[in-house]
Amino acid sequence: MPHRFNPARRHNLLAPERRKRLPAARIVRQLEIAPDHTVLDIGAGVGYFARALLRQLGSGGRLIAVDISPVMLEELEKNLPRSPAEVRTLIADAVQIPLPDRSADRILMALILHEIAEPKAALREARRLLKPDGRLLIVEWHKIKPPPGPPEKERLDPGELFKLARQTGFDIADHDDINRFHYLTLLQPVARKRRHDIIE
Ligand SMILES: C[S@@+](CC[C@H](N)C(=O)[O-])C[C@H]1O[C@@H](n2cnc3c(N)ncnc32)[C@H](O)[C@@H]1O
């Protein structure tokens, strides 16, 4: 089993050096969020990225912060700014989130996939939750030796991620290095064939 982030170290997720290394506002811009979107932050932790997501939302918008750890979500609630958008926290495992199919316009999974024993199941679940024109943004550690970060063997190489993404019904819309430790990958659901294409 991959190790899971220790909630006792939760304050490190808001450390100033993290802000320099992972500029949240710039990273979430990749999602092109509209003010009325429903956005899921899966593995939201204490809200480092959720704060930036919430700033993109207006009234009619909704942020759902999902995490398996109640301690992390309690802390997240304290860290979010006031917003006209609706905010909801949901304690759930990323592989089984109790929300309806196609209920999300945008999903963020930042630094969570490497903590999940079955990343493919988590991607499949994100695919189920996304609307057909939705987008999923993944932020992950490059597969290099720590420090900083989790053990090398638990990290997901971009090549492995692309393979899992294609197997679960995604196209790769964008991919880039954020810094020498982290990369981002933007995924979009594979378009369903139009009806007349299928008949022929
Ligand atoms: C390294 S923290 C990253 C938090 C946040 N995304 C950030 O970048 O600041 C990983 C988070 O994923 C959560 N997590 C780990 N496994 C999970 C799972 N199976 N389902 C939901 N959340 C999970 C942990 O509780 C933790 O809050």
mmCIF file with all atom_site columns, N, CA and C in Angstrom, residues 173-199:
data_model
loop_
_atom_site.group_PDB
_atom_site.id
_atom_site.type_symbol
_atom_site.label_atom_id
_atom_site.label_alt_id
_atom_site.label_comp_id
_atom_site.label_asym_id
_atom_site.label_entity_id
_atom_site.label_seq_id
_atom_site.pdbx_PDB_ins_code
_atom_site.Cartn_x
_atom_site.Cartn_y
_atom_site.Cartn_z
_atom_site.occupancy
_atom_site.B_iso_or_equiv
_atom_site.pdbx_formal_charge
_atom_site.auth_seq_id
_atom_site.auth_comp_id
_atom_site.auth_asym_id
_atom_site.auth_atom_id
_atom_site.pdbx_PDB_model_num
ATOM 1  N N  . ALA A 1 173 ? -5.122  16.432 -22.931 1.00 0.00 ? 173 ALA A N  1
ATOM 2  C CA . ALA A 1 173 ? -5.335  17.760 -23.536 1.00 0.00 ? 173 ALA A CA 1
ATOM 3  C C  . ALA A 1 173 ? -4.102  18.642 -23.386 1.00 0.00 ? 173 ALA A C  1
ATOM 4  N N  . ASP A 1 174 ? -3.343  18.427 -22.320 1.00 0.00 ? 174 ASP A N  1
ATOM 5  C CA . ASP A 1 174 ? -2.150  19.251 -22.101 1.00 0.00 ? 174 ASP A CA 1
ATOM 6  C C  . ASP A 1 174 ? -1.255  18.549 -21.077 1.00 0.00 ? 174 ASP A C  1
ATOM 7  N N  . HIS A 1 175 ? 0.010   18.867 -21.133 1.00 0.00 ? 175 HIS A N  1
ATOM 8  C CA . HIS A 1 175 ? 0.953   18.287 -20.166 1.00 0.00 ? 175 HIS A CA 1
ATOM 9  C C  . HIS A 1 175 ? 2.155   19.212 -20.072 1.00 0.00 ? 175 HIS A C  1
ATOM 10 N N  . ASP A 1 176 ? 2.625   19.478 -18.854 1.00 0.00 ? 176 ASP A N  1
ATOM 11 C CA . ASP A 1 176 ? 3.767   20.378 -18.714 1.00 0.00 ? 176 ASP A CA 1
ATOM 12 C C  . ASP A 1 176 ? 4.460   20.137 -17.370 1.00 0.00 ? 176 ASP A C  1
ATOM 13 N N  . ASP A 1 177 ? 5.703   20.537 -17.296 1.00 0.00 ? 177 ASP A N  1
ATOM 14 C CA . ASP A 1 177 ? 6.386   20.553 -15.998 1.00 0.00 ? 177 ASP A CA 1
ATOM 15 C C  . ASP A 1 177 ? 5.989   21.824 -15.262 1.00 0.00 ? 177 ASP A C  1
ATOM 16 N N  . ILE A 1 178 ? 5.744   21.701 -13.957 1.00 0.00 ? 178 ILE A N  1
ATOM 17 C CA . ILE A 1 178 ? 5.492   22.898 -13.140 1.00 0.00 ? 178 ILE A CA 1
ATOM 18 C C  . ILE A 1 178 ? 6.833   23.402 -12.613 1.00 0.00 ? 178 ILE A C  1
ATOM 19 N N  . ASN A 1 179 ? 7.666   22.468 -12.183 1.00 0.00 ? 179 ASN A N  1
ATOM 20 C CA . ASN A 1 179 ? 9.026   22.752 -11.716 1.00 0.00 ? 179 ASN A CA 1
ATOM 21 C C  . ASN A 1 179 ? 9.788   21.438 -11.892 1.00 0.00 ? 179 ASN A C  1
ATOM 22 N N  . ARG A 1 180 ? 11.000  21.298 -11.314 1.00 0.00 ? 180 ARG A N  1
ATOM 23 C CA . ARG A 1 180 ? 11.720  20.054 -11.607 1.00 0.00 ? 180 ARG A CA 1
ATOM 24 C C  . ARG A 1 180 ? 11.188  18.860 -10.815 1.00 0.00 ? 180 ARG A C  1
ATOM 25 N N  . PHE A 1 181 ? 10.294  19.130 -9.840  1.00 0.00 ? 181 PHE A N  1
ATOM 26 C CA . PHE A 1 181 ? 9.742   18.038 -9.034  1.00 0.00 ? 181 PHE A CA 1
ATOM 27 C C  . PHE A 1 181 ? 8.331   17.621 -9.452  1.00 0.00 ? 181 PHE A C  1
ATOM 28 N N  . HIS A 1 182 ? 7.573   18.566 -9.996  1.00 0.00 ? 182 HIS A N  1
ATOM 29 C CA . HIS A 1 182 ? 6.141   18.322 -10.242 1.00 0.00 ? 182 HIS A CA 1
ATOM 30 C C  . HIS A 1 182 ? 5.767   18.555 -11.706 1.00 0.00 ? 182 HIS A C  1
ATOM 31 N N  . TYR A 1 183 ? 4.756   17.819 -12.140 1.00 0.00 ? 183 TYR A N  1
ATOM 32 C CA . TYR A 1 183 ? 4.190   18.053 -13.470 1.00 0.00 ? 183 TYR A CA 1
ATOM 33 C C  . TYR A 1 183 ? 2.676   18.167 -13.369 1.00 0.00 ? 183 TYR A C  1
ATOM 34 N N  . LEU A 1 184 ? 2.077   18.701 -14.425 1.00 0.00 ? 184 LEU A N  1
ATOM 35 C CA . LEU A 1 184 ? 0.610   18.723 -14.498 1.00 0.00 ? 184 LEU A CA 1
ATOM 36 C C  . LEU A 1 184 ? 0.161   18.090 -15.806 1.00 0.00 ? 184 LEU A C  1
ATOM 37 N N  . THR A 1 185 ? -0.981  17.435 -15.744 1.00 0.00 ? 185 THR A N  1
ATOM 38 C CA . THR A 1 185 ? -1.580  16.818 -16.931 1.00 0.00 ? 185 THR A CA 1
ATOM 39 C C  . THR A 1 185 ? -3.064  17.156 -16.941 1.00 0.00 ? 185 THR A C  1
ATOM 40 N N  . LEU A 1 186 ? -3.509  17.692 -18.078 1.00 0.00 ? 186 LEU A N  1
ATOM 41 C CA . LEU A 1 186 ? -4.927  18.043 -18.221 1.00 0.00 ? 186 LEU A CA 1
ATOM 42 C C  . LEU A 1 186 ? -5.588  16.978 -19.101 1.00 0.00 ? 186 LEU A C  1
ATOM 43 N N  . LEU A 1 187 ? -6.670  16.408 -18.590 1.00 0.00 ? 187 LEU A N  1
ATOM 44 C CA . LEU A 1 187 ? -7.369  15.336 -19.317 1.00 0.00 ? 187 LEU A CA 1
ATOM 45 C C  . LEU A 1 187 ? -8.776  15.772 -19.684 1.00 0.00 ? 187 LEU A C  1
ATOM 46 N N  . GLN A 1 188 ? -9.244  15.267 -20.822 1.00 0.00 ? 188 GLN A N  1
ATOM 47 C CA . GLN A 1 188 ? -10.640 15.518 -21.209 1.00 0.00 ? 188 GLN A CA 1
ATOM 48 C C  . GLN A 1 188 ? -11.260 14.187 -21.621 1.00 0.00 ? 188 GLN A C  1
ATOM 49 N N  . PRO A 1 189 ? -12.564 14.000 -21.333 1.00 0.00 ? 189 PRO A N  1
ATOM 50 C CA . PRO A 1 189 ? -13.206 12.743 -21.712 1.00 0.00 ? 189 PRO A CA 1
ATOM 51 C C  . PRO A 1 189 ? -13.139 12.544 -23.227 1.00 0.00 ? 189 PRO A C  1
ATOM 52 N N  . VAL A 1 190 ? -12.881 11.322 -23.641 1.00 0.00 ? 190 VAL A N  1
ATOM 53 C CA . VAL A 1 190 ? -12.890 11.003 -25.068 1.00 0.00 ? 190 VAL A CA 1
ATOM 54 C C  . VAL A 1 190 ? -14.301 11.266 -25.579 1.00 0.00 ? 190 VAL A C  1
ATOM 55 N N  . ALA A 1 191 ? -14.367 11.999 -26.716 1.00 0.00 ? 191 ALA A N  1
ATOM 56 C CA . ALA A 1 191 ? -15.702 12.320 -27.259 1.00 0.00 ? 191 ALA A CA 1
ATOM 57 C C  . ALA A 1 191 ? -16.375 11.029 -27.714 1.00 0.00 ? 191 ALA A C  1
ATOM 58 N N  . ARG A 1 192 ? -17.659 10.895 -27.364 1.00 0.00 ? 192 ARG A N  1
ATOM 59 C CA . ARG A 1 192 ? -18.412 9.734  -27.865 1.00 0.00 ? 192 ARG A CA 1
ATOM 60 C C  . ARG A 1 192 ? -18.628 9.895  -29.352 1.00 0.00 ? 192 ARG A C  1
ATOM 61 N N  . LYS A 1 193 ? -18.635 8.787  -30.092 1.00 0.00 ? 193 LYS A N  1
ATOM 62 C CA . LYS A 1 193 ? -18.880 8.879  -31.533 1.00 0.00 ? 193 LYS A CA 1
ATOM 63 C C  . LYS A 1 193 ? -20.287 9.404  -31.763 1.00 0.00 ? 193 LYS A C  1
ATOM 64 N N  . ARG A 1 194 ? -20.422 10.279 -32.804 1.00 0.00 ? 194 ARG A N  1
ATOM 65 C CA . ARG A 1 194 ? -21.763 10.744 -33.130 1.00 0.00 ? 194 ARG A CA 1
ATOM 66 C C  . ARG A 1 194 ? -22.566 9.564  -33.668 1.00 0.00 ? 194 ARG A C  1
ATOM 67 N N  . ARG A 1 195 ? -23.874 9.658  -33.508 1.00 0.00 ? 195 ARG A N  1
ATOM 68 C CA . ARG A 1 195 ? -24.731 8.531  -33.829 1.00 0.00 ? 195 ARG A CA 1
ATOM 69 C C  . ARG A 1 195 ? -24.514 7.984  -35.241 1.00 0.00 ? 195 ARG A C  1
ATOM 70 N N  . HIS A 1 196 ? -24.477 8.895  -36.264 1.00 0.00 ? 196 HIS A N  1
ATOM 71 C CA . HIS A 1 196 ? -24.346 8.398  -37.627 1.00 0.00 ? 196 HIS A CA 1
ATOM 72 C C  . HIS A 1 196 ? -22.992 7.727  -37.853 1.00 0.00 ? 196 HIS A C  1
ATOM 73 N N  . ASP A 1 197 ? -21.960 8.126  -37.047 1.00 0.00 ? 197 ASP A N  1
ATOM 74 C CA . ASP A 1 197 ? -20.653 7.464  -37.172 1.00 0.00 ? 197 ASP A CA 1
ATOM 75 C C  . ASP A 1 197 ? -20.758 5.998  -36.738 1.00 0.00 ? 197 ASP A C  1
ATOM 76 N N  . ILE A 1 198 ? -21.578 5.788  -35.685 1.00 0.00 ? 198 ILE A N  1
ATOM 77 C CA . ILE A 1 198 ? -21.682 4.436  -35.130 1.00 0.00 ? 198 ILE A CA 1
ATOM 78 C C  . ILE A 1 198 ? -22.434 3.521  -36.104 1.00 0.00 ? 198 ILE A C  1
ATOM 79 N N  . ILE A 1 199 ? -23.507 4.070  -36.745 1.00 0.00 ? 199 ILE A N  1
ATOM 80 C CA . ILE A 1 199 ? -24.315 3.248  -37.658 1.00 0.00 ? 199 ILE A CA 1
ATOM 81 C C  . ILE A 1 199 ? -23.472 2.785  -38.868 1.00 0.00 ? 199 ILE A C  1
#
